[in-house]
mmCIF file with all atom_site columns, C-alpha atoms in Angstrom:
data_model
loop_
_atom_site.group_PDB
_atom_site.id
_atom_site.type_symbol
_atom_site.label_atom_id
_atom_site.label_alt_id
_atom_site.label_comp_id
_atom_site.label_asym_id
_atom_site.label_entity_id
_atom_site.label_seq_id
_atom_site.pdbx_PDB_ins_code
_atom_site.Cartn_x
_atom_site.Cartn_y
_atom_site.Cartn_z
_atom_site.occupancy
_atom_site.B_iso_or_equiv
_atom_site.pdbx_formal_charge
_atom_site.auth_seq_id
_atom_site.auth_comp_id
_atom_site.auth_asym_id
_atom_site.auth_atom_id
_atom_site.pdbx_PDB_model_num
ATOM 1   C CA . MET A 1 1   ? 101.663 71.283 89.775  1.00 0.00 ? 1   MET A CA 1
ATOM 2   C CA . SER A 1 2   ? 98.379  73.214 90.165  1.00 0.00 ? 2   SER A CA 1
ATOM 3   C CA . LEU A 1 3   ? 98.191  76.857 91.243  1.00 0.00 ? 3   LEU A CA 1
ATOM 4   C CA . THR A 1 4   ? 96.323  75.782 94.376  1.00 0.00 ? 4   THR A CA 1
ATOM 5   C CA . THR A 1 5   ? 99.123  73.402 95.349  1.00 0.00 ? 5   THR A CA 1
ATOM 6   C CA . ILE A 1 6   ? 101.750 76.097 94.781  1.00 0.00 ? 6   ILE A CA 1
ATOM 7   C CA . ALA A 1 7   ? 99.686  78.598 96.795  1.00 0.00 ? 7   ALA A CA 1
ATOM 8   C CA . GLU A 1 8   ? 99.296  76.056 99.612  1.00 0.00 ? 8   GLU A CA 1
ATOM 9   C CA . GLN A 1 9   ? 103.081 75.591 99.678  1.00 0.00 ? 9   GLN A CA 1
ATOM 10  C CA . HIS A 1 10  ? 103.677 79.353 99.939  1.00 0.00 ? 10  HIS A CA 1
ATOM 11  C CA . VAL A 1 11  ? 101.098 79.681 102.720 1.00 0.00 ? 11  VAL A CA 1
ATOM 12  C CA . ALA A 1 12  ? 102.510 76.679 104.601 1.00 0.00 ? 12  ALA A CA 1
ATOM 13  C CA . LYS A 1 13  ? 105.994 78.226 104.447 1.00 0.00 ? 13  LYS A CA 1
ATOM 14  C CA . GLY A 1 14  ? 104.698 81.593 105.676 1.00 0.00 ? 14  GLY A CA 1
ATOM 15  C CA . ASN A 1 15  ? 102.654 80.014 108.450 1.00 0.00 ? 15  ASN A CA 1
ATOM 16  C CA . ALA A 1 16  ? 105.612 77.900 109.599 1.00 0.00 ? 16  ALA A CA 1
ATOM 17  C CA . ALA A 1 17  ? 107.766 81.034 109.922 1.00 0.00 ? 17  ALA A CA 1
ATOM 18  C CA . PHE A 1 18  ? 104.985 82.902 111.757 1.00 0.00 ? 18  PHE A CA 1
ATOM 19  C CA . GLU A 1 19  ? 104.436 79.987 114.191 1.00 0.00 ? 19  GLU A CA 1
ATOM 20  C CA . LYS A 1 20  ? 108.176 79.696 114.860 1.00 0.00 ? 20  LYS A CA 1
ATOM 21  C CA . TYR A 1 21  ? 108.610 83.407 115.563 1.00 0.00 ? 21  TYR A CA 1
ATOM 22  C CA . PHE A 1 22  ? 105.463 83.481 117.701 1.00 0.00 ? 22  PHE A CA 1
ATOM 23  C CA . ASN A 1 23  ? 106.343 80.388 119.707 1.00 0.00 ? 23  ASN A CA 1
ATOM 24  C CA . ASP A 1 24  ? 109.935 81.620 120.129 1.00 0.00 ? 24  ASP A CA 1
ATOM 25  C CA . GLY A 1 25  ? 108.503 84.837 121.609 1.00 0.00 ? 25  GLY A CA 1
ATOM 26  C CA . THR A 1 26  ? 110.083 87.153 119.023 1.00 0.00 ? 26  THR A CA 1
ATOM 27  C CA . PRO A 1 27  ? 107.514 89.776 117.951 1.00 0.00 ? 27  PRO A CA 1
ATOM 28  C CA . GLU A 1 28  ? 110.143 91.719 115.999 1.00 0.00 ? 28  GLU A CA 1
ATOM 29  C CA . LEU A 1 29  ? 110.532 88.679 113.725 1.00 0.00 ? 29  LEU A CA 1
ATOM 30  C CA . ILE A 1 30  ? 106.751 88.247 113.460 1.00 0.00 ? 30  ILE A CA 1
ATOM 31  C CA . ALA A 1 31  ? 106.696 91.808 112.094 1.00 0.00 ? 31  ALA A CA 1
ATOM 32  C CA . ASN A 1 32  ? 108.968 90.622 109.253 1.00 0.00 ? 32  ASN A CA 1
ATOM 33  C CA . CYS A 1 33  ? 106.085 88.445 108.013 1.00 0.00 ? 33  CYS A CA 1
ATOM 34  C CA . TYR A 1 34  ? 104.208 91.671 107.146 1.00 0.00 ? 34  TYR A CA 1
ATOM 35  C CA . PHE A 1 35  ? 104.782 94.525 104.690 1.00 0.00 ? 35  PHE A CA 1
ATOM 36  C CA . PRO A 1 36  ? 105.582 98.015 106.027 1.00 0.00 ? 36  PRO A CA 1
ATOM 37  C CA . ASP A 1 37  ? 102.034 99.065 105.029 1.00 0.00 ? 37  ASP A CA 1
ATOM 38  C CA . SER A 1 38  ? 100.156 95.894 106.052 1.00 0.00 ? 38  SER A CA 1
ATOM 39  C CA . ILE A 1 39  ? 96.955  96.113 108.068 1.00 0.00 ? 39  ILE A CA 1
ATOM 40  C CA . LEU A 1 40  ? 96.003  93.792 110.917 1.00 0.00 ? 40  LEU A CA 1
ATOM 41  C CA . THR A 1 41  ? 92.417  93.938 112.195 1.00 0.00 ? 41  THR A CA 1
ATOM 42  C CA . HIS A 1 42  ? 91.866  92.405 115.629 1.00 0.00 ? 42  HIS A CA 1
ATOM 43  C CA . LEU A 1 43  ? 88.145  91.751 115.881 1.00 0.00 ? 43  LEU A CA 1
ATOM 44  C CA . ALA A 1 44  ? 88.018  91.084 119.645 1.00 0.00 ? 44  ALA A CA 1
ATOM 45  C CA . THR A 1 45  ? 89.288  94.586 120.441 1.00 0.00 ? 45  THR A CA 1
ATOM 46  C CA . LYS A 1 46  ? 87.846  96.250 117.322 1.00 0.00 ? 46  LYS A CA 1
ATOM 47  C CA . SER A 1 47  ? 91.330  97.605 116.626 1.00 0.00 ? 47  SER A CA 1
ATOM 48  C CA . ASN A 1 48  ? 93.378  98.117 113.466 1.00 0.00 ? 48  ASN A CA 1
ATOM 49  C CA . TYR A 1 49  ? 97.164  98.143 113.337 1.00 0.00 ? 49  TYR A CA 1
ATOM 50  C CA . LYS A 1 50  ? 98.877  99.578 110.289 1.00 0.00 ? 50  LYS A CA 1
ATOM 51  C CA . GLY A 1 51  ? 102.463 98.858 109.439 1.00 0.00 ? 51  GLY A CA 1
ATOM 52  C CA . ASP A 1 52  ? 104.911 96.179 110.448 1.00 0.00 ? 52  ASP A CA 1
ATOM 53  C CA . GLU A 1 53  ? 106.126 98.150 113.495 1.00 0.00 ? 53  GLU A CA 1
ATOM 54  C CA . ALA A 1 54  ? 102.620 98.602 114.938 1.00 0.00 ? 54  ALA A CA 1
ATOM 55  C CA . ILE A 1 55  ? 101.830 94.963 114.201 1.00 0.00 ? 55  ILE A CA 1
ATOM 56  C CA . GLY A 1 56  ? 105.053 93.867 115.920 1.00 0.00 ? 56  GLY A CA 1
ATOM 57  C CA . GLN A 1 57  ? 104.051 95.925 118.974 1.00 0.00 ? 57  GLN A CA 1
ATOM 58  C CA . PHE A 1 58  ? 100.605 94.288 118.954 1.00 0.00 ? 58  PHE A CA 1
ATOM 59  C CA . PHE A 1 59  ? 102.195 90.830 119.017 1.00 0.00 ? 59  PHE A CA 1
ATOM 60  C CA . LYS A 1 60  ? 104.595 91.913 121.762 1.00 0.00 ? 60  LYS A CA 1
ATOM 61  C CA . ASN A 1 61  ? 101.512 92.648 123.851 1.00 0.00 ? 61  ASN A CA 1
ATOM 62  C CA . VAL A 1 62  ? 99.896  89.325 122.930 1.00 0.00 ? 62  VAL A CA 1
ATOM 63  C CA . LEU A 1 63  ? 103.081 87.411 123.795 1.00 0.00 ? 63  LEU A CA 1
ATOM 64  C CA . HIS A 1 64  ? 104.447 89.242 126.796 1.00 0.00 ? 64  HIS A CA 1
ATOM 65  C CA . ASP A 1 65  ? 102.166 91.915 128.234 1.00 0.00 ? 65  ASP A CA 1
ATOM 66  C CA . GLY A 1 66  ? 98.620  90.769 127.647 1.00 0.00 ? 66  GLY A CA 1
ATOM 67  C CA . MET A 1 67  ? 97.113  87.452 126.654 1.00 0.00 ? 67  MET A CA 1
ATOM 68  C CA . MET A 1 68  ? 100.405 85.515 126.811 1.00 0.00 ? 68  MET A CA 1
ATOM 69  C CA . VAL A 1 69  ? 99.304  82.969 124.202 1.00 0.00 ? 69  VAL A CA 1
ATOM 70  C CA . ARG A 1 70  ? 101.666 79.999 123.846 1.00 0.00 ? 70  ARG A CA 1
ATOM 71  C CA . ASN A 1 71  ? 101.974 76.950 121.562 1.00 0.00 ? 71  ASN A CA 1
ATOM 72  C CA . LEU A 1 72  ? 100.340 78.716 118.623 1.00 0.00 ? 72  LEU A CA 1
ATOM 73  C CA . LYS A 1 73  ? 99.261  76.469 115.747 1.00 0.00 ? 73  LYS A CA 1
ATOM 74  C CA . LEU A 1 74  ? 97.883  77.741 112.431 1.00 0.00 ? 74  LEU A CA 1
ATOM 75  C CA . THR A 1 75  ? 95.800  75.438 110.232 1.00 0.00 ? 75  THR A CA 1
ATOM 76  C CA . SER A 1 76  ? 94.748  76.441 106.724 1.00 0.00 ? 76  SER A CA 1
ATOM 77  C CA . LEU A 1 77  ? 91.132  75.592 105.967 1.00 0.00 ? 77  LEU A CA 1
ATOM 78  C CA . GLU A 1 78  ? 91.020  77.130 102.484 1.00 0.00 ? 78  GLU A CA 1
ATOM 79  C CA . VAL A 1 79  ? 93.754  78.522 100.261 1.00 0.00 ? 79  VAL A CA 1
ATOM 80  C CA . LYS A 1 80  ? 93.046  80.128 96.899  1.00 0.00 ? 80  LYS A CA 1
ATOM 81  C CA . GLN A 1 81  ? 95.395  81.788 94.423  1.00 0.00 ? 81  GLN A CA 1
ATOM 82  C CA . LEU A 1 82  ? 93.631  85.034 93.427  1.00 0.00 ? 82  LEU A CA 1
ATOM 83  C CA . ASP A 1 83  ? 96.202  86.145 90.862  1.00 0.00 ? 83  ASP A CA 1
ATOM 84  C CA . GLU A 1 84  ? 99.899  85.543 90.257  1.00 0.00 ? 84  GLU A CA 1
ATOM 85  C CA . MET A 1 85  ? 100.888 87.713 93.237  1.00 0.00 ? 85  MET A CA 1
ATOM 86  C CA . THR A 1 86  ? 97.968  87.284 95.666  1.00 0.00 ? 86  THR A CA 1
ATOM 87  C CA . ILE A 1 87  ? 96.782  84.365 97.811  1.00 0.00 ? 87  ILE A CA 1
ATOM 88  C CA . TYR A 1 88  ? 93.686  84.200 100.025 1.00 0.00 ? 88  TYR A CA 1
ATOM 89  C CA . GLU A 1 89  ? 93.778  82.037 103.159 1.00 0.00 ? 89  GLU A CA 1
ATOM 90  C CA . LEU A 1 90  ? 91.050  81.164 105.643 1.00 0.00 ? 90  LEU A CA 1
ATOM 91  C CA . GLY A 1 91  ? 92.413  79.384 108.674 1.00 0.00 ? 91  GLY A CA 1
ATOM 92  C CA . GLU A 1 92  ? 92.057  78.336 112.254 1.00 0.00 ? 92  GLU A CA 1
ATOM 93  C CA . VAL A 1 93  ? 94.361  79.385 115.083 1.00 0.00 ? 93  VAL A CA 1
ATOM 94  C CA . ASN A 1 94  ? 94.835  77.404 118.293 1.00 0.00 ? 94  ASN A CA 1
ATOM 95  C CA . GLY A 1 95  ? 97.020  77.966 121.313 1.00 0.00 ? 95  GLY A CA 1
ATOM 96  C CA . LYS A 1 96  ? 97.207  77.957 125.084 1.00 0.00 ? 96  LYS A CA 1
ATOM 97  C CA . LEU A 1 97  ? 96.568  80.780 127.502 1.00 0.00 ? 97  LEU A CA 1
ATOM 98  C CA . PRO A 1 98  ? 97.955  80.904 131.056 1.00 0.00 ? 98  PRO A CA 1
ATOM 99  C CA . GLU A 1 99  ? 96.693  78.131 133.335 1.00 0.00 ? 99  GLU A CA 1
ATOM 100 C CA . ASP A 1 100 ? 96.431  75.847 130.255 1.00 0.00 ? 100 ASP A CA 1
ATOM 101 C CA . LYS A 1 101 ? 93.183  77.415 129.051 1.00 0.00 ? 101 LYS A CA 1
ATOM 102 C CA . LEU A 1 102 ? 92.692  76.829 125.337 1.00 0.00 ? 102 LEU A CA 1
ATOM 103 C CA . PHE A 1 103 ? 92.576  79.641 122.802 1.00 0.00 ? 103 PHE A CA 1
ATOM 104 C CA . ASN A 1 104 ? 91.057  79.198 119.343 1.00 0.00 ? 104 ASN A CA 1
ATOM 105 C CA . GLY A 1 105 ? 89.625  81.261 116.541 1.00 0.00 ? 105 GLY A CA 1
ATOM 106 C CA . THR A 1 106 ? 89.573  81.815 112.823 1.00 0.00 ? 106 THR A CA 1
ATOM 107 C CA . TYR A 1 107 ? 91.569  84.160 110.650 1.00 0.00 ? 107 TYR A CA 1
ATOM 108 C CA . THR A 1 108 ? 91.588  85.502 107.118 1.00 0.00 ? 108 THR A CA 1
ATOM 109 C CA . ILE A 1 109 ? 94.844  86.523 105.449 1.00 0.00 ? 109 ILE A CA 1
ATOM 110 C CA . ILE A 1 110 ? 95.677  88.040 102.100 1.00 0.00 ? 110 ILE A CA 1
ATOM 111 C CA . TRP A 1 111 ? 99.226  87.089 101.172 1.00 0.00 ? 111 TRP A CA 1
ATOM 112 C CA . LYS A 1 112 ? 101.112 89.165 98.576  1.00 0.00 ? 112 LYS A CA 1
ATOM 113 C CA . LEU A 1 113 ? 104.360 88.364 96.830  1.00 0.00 ? 113 LEU A CA 1
ATOM 114 C CA . ASP A 1 114 ? 107.207 90.585 97.992  1.00 0.00 ? 114 ASP A CA 1
ATOM 115 C CA . GLU A 1 115 ? 108.973 91.110 94.683  1.00 0.00 ? 115 GLU A CA 1
ATOM 116 C CA . LYS A 1 116 ? 112.194 92.193 96.432  1.00 0.00 ? 116 LYS A CA 1
ATOM 117 C CA . ASP A 1 117 ? 112.863 88.792 97.974  1.00 0.00 ? 117 ASP A CA 1
ATOM 118 C CA . GLY A 1 118 ? 110.382 86.483 96.219  1.00 0.00 ? 118 GLY A CA 1
ATOM 119 C CA . VAL A 1 119 ? 108.611 85.560 99.488  1.00 0.00 ? 119 VAL A CA 1
ATOM 120 C CA . TYR A 1 120 ? 104.913 85.882 100.201 1.00 0.00 ? 120 TYR A CA 1
ATOM 121 C CA . LYS A 1 121 ? 104.148 88.184 103.130 1.00 0.00 ? 121 LYS A CA 1
ATOM 122 C CA . ILE A 1 122 ? 100.945 89.127 104.890 1.00 0.00 ? 122 ILE A CA 1
ATOM 123 C CA . LYS A 1 123 ? 99.236  92.190 103.421 1.00 0.00 ? 123 LYS A CA 1
ATOM 124 C CA . PHE A 1 124 ? 95.898  91.990 105.289 1.00 0.00 ? 124 PHE A CA 1
ATOM 125 C CA . ASP A 1 125 ? 95.279  89.951 108.445 1.00 0.00 ? 125 ASP A CA 1
ATOM 126 C CA . THR A 1 126 ? 91.954  89.700 110.273 1.00 0.00 ? 126 THR A CA 1
ATOM 127 C CA . PHE A 1 127 ? 91.256  87.573 113.321 1.00 0.00 ? 127 PHE A CA 1
#
């Protein structure tokens, strides 16, 4: 099996967990997809969030207090294994806003292997 195929499998598993937690409305579980020192950059608000707790709070706002995005779907457009512990992903995000307005955009994620549990988590997230 090629490194790209293995990387795609890791990203697909991570994205499936993220989608489930997001669509279940559980920002505290979304935060578990990130490292304690991860950085999320939200381009629309020109804001950075550092750490899994701050990122969880950001998604709480997106889910419950602010945009209220629903039916989130992540689609990988490009996945590349950078080294044995790092994966680059470029993807597209789609969802629904209130009143069935559509939401879409692109994202870039750097996934890193969490050596404690053998799962890839998000280290850097920009969308």
